[in-house]
Coordinates of C-alpha atoms and ligand atoms in Angstrom, one line a residue:
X1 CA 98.4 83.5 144.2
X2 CA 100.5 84.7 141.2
X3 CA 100.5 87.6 139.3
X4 CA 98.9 86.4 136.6
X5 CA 96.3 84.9 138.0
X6 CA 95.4 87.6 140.0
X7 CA 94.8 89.7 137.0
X8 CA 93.1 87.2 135.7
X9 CA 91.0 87.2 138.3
X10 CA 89.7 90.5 137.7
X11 CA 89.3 90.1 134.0
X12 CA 85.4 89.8 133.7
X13 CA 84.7 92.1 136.5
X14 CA 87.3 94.9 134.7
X15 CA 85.6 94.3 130.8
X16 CA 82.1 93.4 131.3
X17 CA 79.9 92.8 128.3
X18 CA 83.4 92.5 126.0
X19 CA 83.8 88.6 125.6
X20 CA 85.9 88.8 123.1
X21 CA 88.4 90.8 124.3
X22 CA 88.0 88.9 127.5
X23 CA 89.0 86.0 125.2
X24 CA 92.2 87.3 123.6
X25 CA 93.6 88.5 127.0
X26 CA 92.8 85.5 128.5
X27 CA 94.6 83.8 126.2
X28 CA 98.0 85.9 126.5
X29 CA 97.8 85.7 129.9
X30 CA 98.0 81.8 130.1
X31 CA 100.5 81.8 127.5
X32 CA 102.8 83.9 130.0
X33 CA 102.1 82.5 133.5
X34 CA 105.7 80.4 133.1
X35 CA 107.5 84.0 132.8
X36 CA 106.2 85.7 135.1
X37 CA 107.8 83.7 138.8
X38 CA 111.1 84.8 137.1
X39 CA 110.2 88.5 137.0
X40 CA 109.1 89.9 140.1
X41 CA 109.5 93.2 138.3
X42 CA 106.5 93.2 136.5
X43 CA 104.2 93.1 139.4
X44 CA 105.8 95.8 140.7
X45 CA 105.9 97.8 137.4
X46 CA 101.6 96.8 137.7
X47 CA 102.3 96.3 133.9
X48 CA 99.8 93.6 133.5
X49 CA 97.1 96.4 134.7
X50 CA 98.7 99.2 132.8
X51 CA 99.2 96.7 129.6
X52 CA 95.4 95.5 129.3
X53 CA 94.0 99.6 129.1
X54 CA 93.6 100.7 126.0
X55 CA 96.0 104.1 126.1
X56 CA 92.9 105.7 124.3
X57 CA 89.8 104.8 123.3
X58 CA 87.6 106.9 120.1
X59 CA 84.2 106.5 119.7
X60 CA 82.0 108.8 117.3
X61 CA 79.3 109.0 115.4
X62 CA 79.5 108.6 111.7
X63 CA 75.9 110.2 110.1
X64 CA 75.9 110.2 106.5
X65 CA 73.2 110.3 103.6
X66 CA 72.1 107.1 101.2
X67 CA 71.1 107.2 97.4
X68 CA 67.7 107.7 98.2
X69 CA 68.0 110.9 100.6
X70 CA 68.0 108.9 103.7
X71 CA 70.4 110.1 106.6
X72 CA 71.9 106.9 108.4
X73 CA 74.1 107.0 111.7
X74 CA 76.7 103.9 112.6
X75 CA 79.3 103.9 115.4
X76 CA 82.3 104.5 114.7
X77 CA 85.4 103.6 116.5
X78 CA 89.9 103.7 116.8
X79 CA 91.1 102.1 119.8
X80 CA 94.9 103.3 120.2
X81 CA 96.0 100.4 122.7
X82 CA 99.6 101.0 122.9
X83 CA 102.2 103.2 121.8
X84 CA 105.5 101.9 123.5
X85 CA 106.9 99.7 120.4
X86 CA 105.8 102.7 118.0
X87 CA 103.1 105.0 116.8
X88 CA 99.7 103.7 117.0
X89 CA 98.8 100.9 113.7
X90 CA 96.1 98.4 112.7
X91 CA 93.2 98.1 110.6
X92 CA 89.8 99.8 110.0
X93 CA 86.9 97.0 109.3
X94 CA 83.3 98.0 108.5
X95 CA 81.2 95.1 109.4
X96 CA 78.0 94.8 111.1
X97 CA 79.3 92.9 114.1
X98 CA 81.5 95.7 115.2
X99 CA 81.7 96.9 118.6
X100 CA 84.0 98.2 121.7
X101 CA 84.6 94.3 122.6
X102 CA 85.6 93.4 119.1
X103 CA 87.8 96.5 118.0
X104 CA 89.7 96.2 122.0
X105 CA 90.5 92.0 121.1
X106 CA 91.9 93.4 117.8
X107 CA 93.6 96.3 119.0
X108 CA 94.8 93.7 121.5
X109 CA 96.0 91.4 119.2
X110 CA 97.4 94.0 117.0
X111 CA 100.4 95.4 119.9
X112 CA 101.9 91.5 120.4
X113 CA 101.7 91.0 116.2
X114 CA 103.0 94.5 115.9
X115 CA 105.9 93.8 118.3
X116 CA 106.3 90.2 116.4
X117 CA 107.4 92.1 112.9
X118 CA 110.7 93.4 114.3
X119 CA 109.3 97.0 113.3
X120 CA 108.7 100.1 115.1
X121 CA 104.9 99.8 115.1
X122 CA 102.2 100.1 118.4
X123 CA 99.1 98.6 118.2
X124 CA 95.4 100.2 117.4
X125 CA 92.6 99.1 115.9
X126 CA 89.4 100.7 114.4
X127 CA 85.5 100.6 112.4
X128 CA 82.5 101.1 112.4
X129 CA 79.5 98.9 112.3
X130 CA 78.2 100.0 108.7
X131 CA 78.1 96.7 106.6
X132 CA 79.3 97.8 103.1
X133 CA 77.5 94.7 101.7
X134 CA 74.9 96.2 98.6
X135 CA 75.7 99.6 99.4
X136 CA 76.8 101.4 95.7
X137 CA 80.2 103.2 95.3
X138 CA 78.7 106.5 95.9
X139 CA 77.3 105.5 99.4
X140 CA 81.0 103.8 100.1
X141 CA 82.1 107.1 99.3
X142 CA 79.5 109.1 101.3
X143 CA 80.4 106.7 104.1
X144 CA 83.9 107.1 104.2
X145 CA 84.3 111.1 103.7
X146 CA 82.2 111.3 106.9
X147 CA 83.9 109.4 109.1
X148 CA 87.5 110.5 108.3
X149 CA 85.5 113.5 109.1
X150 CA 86.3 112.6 112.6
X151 CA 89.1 110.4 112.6
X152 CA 91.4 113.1 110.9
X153 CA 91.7 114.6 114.5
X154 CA 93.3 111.5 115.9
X155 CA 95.8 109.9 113.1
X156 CA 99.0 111.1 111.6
X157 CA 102.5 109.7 110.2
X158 CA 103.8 109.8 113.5
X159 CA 100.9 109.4 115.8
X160 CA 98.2 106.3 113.9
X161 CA 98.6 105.2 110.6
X162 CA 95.4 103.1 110.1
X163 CA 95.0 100.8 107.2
X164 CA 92.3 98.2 105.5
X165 CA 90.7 94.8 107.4
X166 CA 87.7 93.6 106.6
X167 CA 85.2 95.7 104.6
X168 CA 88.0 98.2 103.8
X169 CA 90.0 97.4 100.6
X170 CA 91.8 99.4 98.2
X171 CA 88.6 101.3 96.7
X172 CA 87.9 102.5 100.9
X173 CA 91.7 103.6 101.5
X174 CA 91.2 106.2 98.5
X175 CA 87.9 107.6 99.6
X176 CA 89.2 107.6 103.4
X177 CA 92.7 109.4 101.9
X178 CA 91.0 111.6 99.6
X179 CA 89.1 113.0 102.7
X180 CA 91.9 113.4 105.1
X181 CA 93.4 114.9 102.3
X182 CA 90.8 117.1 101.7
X183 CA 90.8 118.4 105.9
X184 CA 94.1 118.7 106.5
X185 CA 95.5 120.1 102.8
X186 CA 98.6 117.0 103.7
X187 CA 99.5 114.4 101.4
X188 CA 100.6 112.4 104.2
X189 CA 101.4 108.8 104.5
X190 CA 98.5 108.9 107.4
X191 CA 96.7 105.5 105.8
X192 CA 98.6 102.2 104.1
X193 CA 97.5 100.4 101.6
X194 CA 97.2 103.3 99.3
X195 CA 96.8 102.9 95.9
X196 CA 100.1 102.2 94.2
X197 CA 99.6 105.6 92.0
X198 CA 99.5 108.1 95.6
X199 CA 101.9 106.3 97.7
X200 CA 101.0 103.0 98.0
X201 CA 103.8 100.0 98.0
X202 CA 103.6 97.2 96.0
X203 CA 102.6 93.4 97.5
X204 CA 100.6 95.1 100.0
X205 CA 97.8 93.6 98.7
X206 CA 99.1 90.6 98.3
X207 CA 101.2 90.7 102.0
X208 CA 98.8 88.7 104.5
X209 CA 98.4 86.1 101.8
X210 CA 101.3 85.8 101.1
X211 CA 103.1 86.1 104.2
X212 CA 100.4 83.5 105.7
X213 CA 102.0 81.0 102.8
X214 CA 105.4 81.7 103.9
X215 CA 105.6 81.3 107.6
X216 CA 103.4 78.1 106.7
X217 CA 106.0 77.0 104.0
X218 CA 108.9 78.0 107.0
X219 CA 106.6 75.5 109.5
X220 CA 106.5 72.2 106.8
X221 CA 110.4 72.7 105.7
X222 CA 111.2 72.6 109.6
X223 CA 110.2 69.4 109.6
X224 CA 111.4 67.8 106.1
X225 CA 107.7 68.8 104.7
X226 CA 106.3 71.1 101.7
X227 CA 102.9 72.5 100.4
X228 CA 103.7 69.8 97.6
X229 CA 100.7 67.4 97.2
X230 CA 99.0 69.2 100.3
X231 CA 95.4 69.4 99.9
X232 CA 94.6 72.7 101.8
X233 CA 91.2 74.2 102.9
X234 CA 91.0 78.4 103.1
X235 CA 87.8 79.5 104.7
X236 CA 86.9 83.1 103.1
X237 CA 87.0 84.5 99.9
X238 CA 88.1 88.4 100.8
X239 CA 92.0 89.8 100.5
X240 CA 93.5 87.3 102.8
X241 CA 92.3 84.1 101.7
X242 CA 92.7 85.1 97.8
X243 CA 96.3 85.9 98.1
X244 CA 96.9 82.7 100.8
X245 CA 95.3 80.2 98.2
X246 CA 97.8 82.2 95.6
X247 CA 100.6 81.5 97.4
X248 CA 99.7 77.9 98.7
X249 CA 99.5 77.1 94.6
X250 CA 103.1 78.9 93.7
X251 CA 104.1 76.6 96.6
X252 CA 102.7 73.5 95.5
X253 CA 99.4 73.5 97.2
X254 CA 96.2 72.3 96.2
X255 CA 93.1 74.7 97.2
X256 CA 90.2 72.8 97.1
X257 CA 88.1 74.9 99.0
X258 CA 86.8 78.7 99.7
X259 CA 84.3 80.4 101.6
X260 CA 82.3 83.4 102.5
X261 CA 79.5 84.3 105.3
X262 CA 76.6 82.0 103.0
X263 CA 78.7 79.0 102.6
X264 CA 81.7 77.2 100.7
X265 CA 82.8 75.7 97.5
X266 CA 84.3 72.5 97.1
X267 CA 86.0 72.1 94.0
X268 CA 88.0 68.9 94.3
X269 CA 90.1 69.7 90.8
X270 CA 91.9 72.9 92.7
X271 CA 90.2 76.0 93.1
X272 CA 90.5 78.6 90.0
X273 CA 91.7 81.5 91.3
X274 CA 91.5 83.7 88.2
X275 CA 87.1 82.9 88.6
X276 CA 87.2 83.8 92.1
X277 CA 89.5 86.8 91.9
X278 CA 86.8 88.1 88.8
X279 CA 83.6 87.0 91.2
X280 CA 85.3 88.7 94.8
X281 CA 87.2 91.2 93.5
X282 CA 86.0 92.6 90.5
X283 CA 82.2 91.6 90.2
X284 CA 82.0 91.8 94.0
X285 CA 79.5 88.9 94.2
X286 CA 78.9 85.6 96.0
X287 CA 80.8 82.3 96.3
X288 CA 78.3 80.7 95.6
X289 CA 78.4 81.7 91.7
X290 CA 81.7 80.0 91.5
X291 CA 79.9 76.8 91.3
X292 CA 78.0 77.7 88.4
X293 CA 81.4 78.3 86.3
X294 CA 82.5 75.0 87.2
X295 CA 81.1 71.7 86.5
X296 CA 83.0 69.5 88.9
X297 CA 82.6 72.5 91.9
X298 CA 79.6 72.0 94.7
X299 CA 78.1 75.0 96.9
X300 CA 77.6 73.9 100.3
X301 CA 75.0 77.2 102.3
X302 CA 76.6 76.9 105.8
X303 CA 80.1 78.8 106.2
X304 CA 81.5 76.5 109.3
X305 CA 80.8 73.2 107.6
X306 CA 83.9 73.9 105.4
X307 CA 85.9 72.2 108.3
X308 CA 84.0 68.8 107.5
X309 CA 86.4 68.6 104.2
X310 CA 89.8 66.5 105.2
X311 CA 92.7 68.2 104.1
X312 CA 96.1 68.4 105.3
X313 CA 96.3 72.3 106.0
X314 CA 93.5 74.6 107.0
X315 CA 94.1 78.0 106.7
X316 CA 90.8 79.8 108.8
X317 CA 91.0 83.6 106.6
X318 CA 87.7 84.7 107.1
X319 CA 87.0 85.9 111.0
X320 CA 87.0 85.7 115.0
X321 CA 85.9 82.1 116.4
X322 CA 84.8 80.7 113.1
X323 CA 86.5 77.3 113.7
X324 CA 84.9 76.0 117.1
X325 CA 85.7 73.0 119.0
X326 CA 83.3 70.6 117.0
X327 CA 85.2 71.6 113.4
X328 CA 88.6 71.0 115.0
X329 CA 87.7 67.7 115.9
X330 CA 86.5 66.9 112.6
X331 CA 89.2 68.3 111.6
X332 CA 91.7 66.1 113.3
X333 CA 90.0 63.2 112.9
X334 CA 90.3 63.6 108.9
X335 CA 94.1 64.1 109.3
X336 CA 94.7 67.7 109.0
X337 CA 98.7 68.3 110.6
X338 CA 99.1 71.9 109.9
X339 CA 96.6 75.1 111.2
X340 CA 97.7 78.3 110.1
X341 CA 95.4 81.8 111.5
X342 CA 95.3 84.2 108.3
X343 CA 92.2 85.7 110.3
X344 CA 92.3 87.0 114.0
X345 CA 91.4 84.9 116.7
X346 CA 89.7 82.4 114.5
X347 CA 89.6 79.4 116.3
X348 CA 88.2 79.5 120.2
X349 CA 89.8 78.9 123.1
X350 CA 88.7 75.6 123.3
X351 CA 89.6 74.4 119.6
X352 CA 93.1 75.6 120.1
X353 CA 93.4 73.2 123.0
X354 CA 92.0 70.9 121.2
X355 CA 94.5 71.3 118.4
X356 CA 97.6 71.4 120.7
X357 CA 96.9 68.5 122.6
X358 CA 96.2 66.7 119.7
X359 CA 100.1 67.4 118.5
X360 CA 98.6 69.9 115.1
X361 CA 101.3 72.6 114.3
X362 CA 99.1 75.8 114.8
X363 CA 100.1 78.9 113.7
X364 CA 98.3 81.9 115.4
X365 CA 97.6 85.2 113.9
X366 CA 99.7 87.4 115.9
X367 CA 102.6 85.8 113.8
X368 CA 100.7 83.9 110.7
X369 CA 99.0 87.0 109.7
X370 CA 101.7 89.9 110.7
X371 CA 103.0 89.9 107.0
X372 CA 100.0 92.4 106.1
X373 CA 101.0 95.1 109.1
X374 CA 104.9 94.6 108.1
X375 CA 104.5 95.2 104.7
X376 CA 102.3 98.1 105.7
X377 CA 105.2 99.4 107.7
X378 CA 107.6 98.9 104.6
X379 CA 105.0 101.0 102.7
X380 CA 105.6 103.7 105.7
X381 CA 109.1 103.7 104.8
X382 CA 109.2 104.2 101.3
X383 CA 106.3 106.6 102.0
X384 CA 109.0 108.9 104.3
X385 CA 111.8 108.0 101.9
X386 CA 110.0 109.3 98.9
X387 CA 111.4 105.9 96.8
X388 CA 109.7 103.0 96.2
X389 CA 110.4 100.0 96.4
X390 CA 109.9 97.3 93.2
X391 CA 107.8 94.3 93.9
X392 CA 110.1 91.9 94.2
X393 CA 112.3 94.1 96.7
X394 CA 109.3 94.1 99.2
X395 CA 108.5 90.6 98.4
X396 CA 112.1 89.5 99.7
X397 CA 111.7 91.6 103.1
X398 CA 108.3 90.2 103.6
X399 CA 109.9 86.7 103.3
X400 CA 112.4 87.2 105.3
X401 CA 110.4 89.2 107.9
X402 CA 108.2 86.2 108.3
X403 CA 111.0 83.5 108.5
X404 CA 112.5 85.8 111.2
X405 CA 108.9 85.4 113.0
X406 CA 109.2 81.6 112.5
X407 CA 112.6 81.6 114.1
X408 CA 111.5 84.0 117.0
X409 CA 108.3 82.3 118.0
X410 CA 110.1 78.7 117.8
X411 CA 112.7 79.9 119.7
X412 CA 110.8 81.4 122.7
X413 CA 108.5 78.2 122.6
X414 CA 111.6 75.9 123.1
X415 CA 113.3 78.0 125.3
X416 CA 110.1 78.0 128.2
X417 CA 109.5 74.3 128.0
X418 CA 106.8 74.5 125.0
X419 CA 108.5 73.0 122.0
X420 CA 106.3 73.4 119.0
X421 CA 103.5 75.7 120.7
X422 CA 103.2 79.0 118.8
X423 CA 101.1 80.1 121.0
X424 CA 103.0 80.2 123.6
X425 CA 106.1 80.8 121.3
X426 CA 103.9 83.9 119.9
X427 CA 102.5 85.4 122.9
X428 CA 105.6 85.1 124.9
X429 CA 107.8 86.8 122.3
X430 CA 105.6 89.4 121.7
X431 CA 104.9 90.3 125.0
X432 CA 109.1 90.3 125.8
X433 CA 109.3 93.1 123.5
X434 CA 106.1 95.6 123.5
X435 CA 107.5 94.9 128.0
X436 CA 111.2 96.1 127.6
X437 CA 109.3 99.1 125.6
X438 CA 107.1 99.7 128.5
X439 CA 109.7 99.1 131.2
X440 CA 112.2 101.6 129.9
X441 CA 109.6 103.9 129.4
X442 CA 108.6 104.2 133.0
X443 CA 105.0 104.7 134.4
X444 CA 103.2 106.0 131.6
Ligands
NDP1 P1 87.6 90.9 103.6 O1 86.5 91.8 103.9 O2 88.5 91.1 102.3 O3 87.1 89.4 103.5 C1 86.5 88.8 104.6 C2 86.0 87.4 104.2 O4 85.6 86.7 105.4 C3 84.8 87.4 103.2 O5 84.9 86.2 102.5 C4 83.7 87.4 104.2 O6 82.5 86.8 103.7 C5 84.2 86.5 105.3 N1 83.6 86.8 106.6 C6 83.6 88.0 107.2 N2 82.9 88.0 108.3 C7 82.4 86.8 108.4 C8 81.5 86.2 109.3 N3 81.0 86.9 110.4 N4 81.1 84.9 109.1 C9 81.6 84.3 108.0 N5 82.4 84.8 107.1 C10 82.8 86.1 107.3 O7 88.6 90.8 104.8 P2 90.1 90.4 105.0 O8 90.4 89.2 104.1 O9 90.9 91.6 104.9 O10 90.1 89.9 106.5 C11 89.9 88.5 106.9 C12 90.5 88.2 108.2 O11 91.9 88.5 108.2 C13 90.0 89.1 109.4 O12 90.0 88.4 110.6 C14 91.0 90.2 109.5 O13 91.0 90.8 110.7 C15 92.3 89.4 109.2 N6 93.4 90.2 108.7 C16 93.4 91.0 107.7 C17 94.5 91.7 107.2 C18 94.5 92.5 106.0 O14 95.6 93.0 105.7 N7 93.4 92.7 105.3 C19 95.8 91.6 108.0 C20 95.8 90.6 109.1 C21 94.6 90.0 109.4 P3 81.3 87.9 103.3 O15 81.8 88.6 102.1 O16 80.1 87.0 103.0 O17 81.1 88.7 104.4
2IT2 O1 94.8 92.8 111.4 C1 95.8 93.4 110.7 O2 96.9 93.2 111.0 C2 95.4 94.3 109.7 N1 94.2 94.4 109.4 C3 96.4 95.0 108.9 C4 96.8 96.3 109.7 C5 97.7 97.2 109.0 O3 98.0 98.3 109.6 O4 98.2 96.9 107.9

């Protein structure tokens, strides 16, 4: 039996109750069973075993007080997976749906992305399950200070530099900062995407987006192709999706539809992304509303019927398995060509296949969505530096940090015998570089 599939073997029986980090292993694992006859080494090393522990795992309790006097207590958790590529670095997402299984797949995720950007990053990811939705600034707040309250132990410059994901935007980096802040009497860069007035680096905001339009726009010039009279479908309305549908239009793309947990909007003119900017980001309200400023828009209630619209690129920005094996068929039967993961782990095991046998370029999140983490490690930089950077300086690296993805995860695709699968091309790269970290490192 191989390597790998003895590991694999033991995958259930080693992370019961934690499917979805079941999933994104098993996923890596496949993607590297053609390396692994060629390097006995790794068996020896165990560094499957030692690779699939989390180096650390946090989990507290996070009590705090509502506007009506009520004391609430959430979970809250920072899984620090590993450290060999670079200190600890991933999001913070408050959502209801968080738990050990989800933060491990992300922190998961997170080490082969991490190691994808080129940068000295490891991988870690963290939350709680308090769902911000309804709650007033003052209970964000409240929320926040308490549990930084805890997490201040744990994170540093050099040690874990959390940042946002979903849930934790601009307004819960301050609150979180001020707090640490507050503890430790350091105004350190301990937290990216900082507001740009204490530390912060421009097109952070903008980076996943963005850098999601990019590696896209890298994919369709590779094979004599543009955005250019592409009709494109973005599930979510949150940071990623808002700043991919802006850069899908500066490209040449048509959005004609967005989405968020009640449903989607179909707005077969092009999306206005000034209305939903004002309705997500400012008014913090629903999708829906959207079809109320338009005439020619439709609201649809039911999020994973968005994959029923043919389009020629869907861009899944909203969560974990939201495109399942039933919407990629629809999906390919309407003619889409190009998939591109702004989300984590949004489309299931089975869709992927699905996809890939079906000859759709798919982009996976470890390398579609990296351009959020990089730029958050350029905002590291000018945070040590003391300088920062002007917009369109970070704008250029980001570029070319996600064509030098593009290039990395075609290249190691080809070179195994997988021409155009990313995942494969993705996973194997990844893993080549967090391994040479771990290998010189020794049994650690
Ligand atoms: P936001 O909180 O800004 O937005 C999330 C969006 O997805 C909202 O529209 C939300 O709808 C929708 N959504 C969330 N959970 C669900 C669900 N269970 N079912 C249906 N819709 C859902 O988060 P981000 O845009 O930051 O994150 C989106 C994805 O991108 C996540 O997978 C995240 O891990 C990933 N990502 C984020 C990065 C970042 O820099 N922020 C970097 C790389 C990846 P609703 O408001 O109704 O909940
Ligand atoms: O999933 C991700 O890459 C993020 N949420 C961004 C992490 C970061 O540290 O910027």
């Amino acid at each position: 039996m191989s390597y790998v599939d003895k590991v694999l073997e033991k995958i259930e029986e080693k992370n019961r109750g934690e499917p979805e980090f079941i999933q994104a292993a098993t996923e890596i694992l496949e993607s590297l069973r053609p390396m692994f006859g060629l390097n006995p080494e790794y068996e020896k090393a165990a560094l499957l075993e030692r690779i699939l522990i989390p180096e650390r795992a946090i989990i507290f309790r996070v009590p705090w007080v509502d506007d009506e006097g009520k004391i609430r207590v959430h979970k809250g958790f920072r899984v620090q997976f590993n450290s060999a590529v670079g200190p600890y670095k991933g999001g913070i997402r408050f959502h209801p749906s968080v738990n050990l299984s989800v933060m491990k797949f992300l922190a998961f995720e997170q080490i082969f992305k991490n190691g994808l950007t080129g940068l000295s990053i490891g991988g870690a990811k963290g939350g709680s399950n308090f769902n911000p939705k309804g709650k007033s600034d003052n209970e964000i707040m409240s929320f926040c200070q308490s549990f930084m309250s805890e997490l201040y132990k744990y994170i540093g410059p050099d040690t874990d530099v959390p940042a946002g994901d979903i849930g934790v935007g601009g307004r819960e980096i301050g609150y979180l900062f001020g707090q640490y802040k507050k503890l430790t009497g350091i105004h350190a860069g301990v937290l990216t995407g900082a507001g740009l007035d204490f530390g912060g680096s421009y097109v952070r905001t903008e980076a996943t987006g963005y850098g999601l339009g990019y590696i896209m726009d890298n994919a369709l010039k590779a094979r004599g192709e543009s955005f250019e009279g592409k009709d494109v479908v973005i599930s979510g309305s949150g940071n990623v999706a808002i700043y991919a549908a802006e850069k899908v239009e500066q490209l040449g793309g048509k959005v004609i539809s967005m989405s968020d947990s009640s449903g989607y909007i179909h707005d077969p003119d092009g999306i206005s992304l000034a209305d939903v900017k004002q309705l997500k980001e400012v008014e913090r309200k629903r999708i829906s509303e959207y079809a109320e400023l338009k005439p020619n828009a439709e609201f649809y209630c039911g999020c994973s019927d968005i994959w029923n619209l043919p389009c020629d690129v869907a861009l899944p920005c909203a969560t974990q398995n939201e495109l399942d094996t039933k919407s990629a068929e629809t999906l390919i039967s309407n003619g889409v060509k190009y998939v591109g993961e702004g989300a984590n782990m949004p489309t299931t095991l089975e869709a992927t296949n699905k996809f890939l046998d079906a000859g759709i370029i798919l982009l996976p999140g470890k390398a579609a969505n990296a351009g959020g983490v990089a730029t958050s490690a350029l905002e590291m930089s000018q945070r040590s530096m003391r300088i920062p950077w002007t917009f369109e300086e970070v704008d250029k690296k980001l570029q070319d940090i996600m064509s030098g993805i593009y290039k990395n995860i075609d290249t190691a695709a080809a070179e195994h015998g997988f021409k155009d699968n990313y995942i494969r091309g993705a996973n194997i790269a990844g893993f080549l570089k967090v391994s040479r970290a771990m290998m010189a490192q020794g049994v650690v």
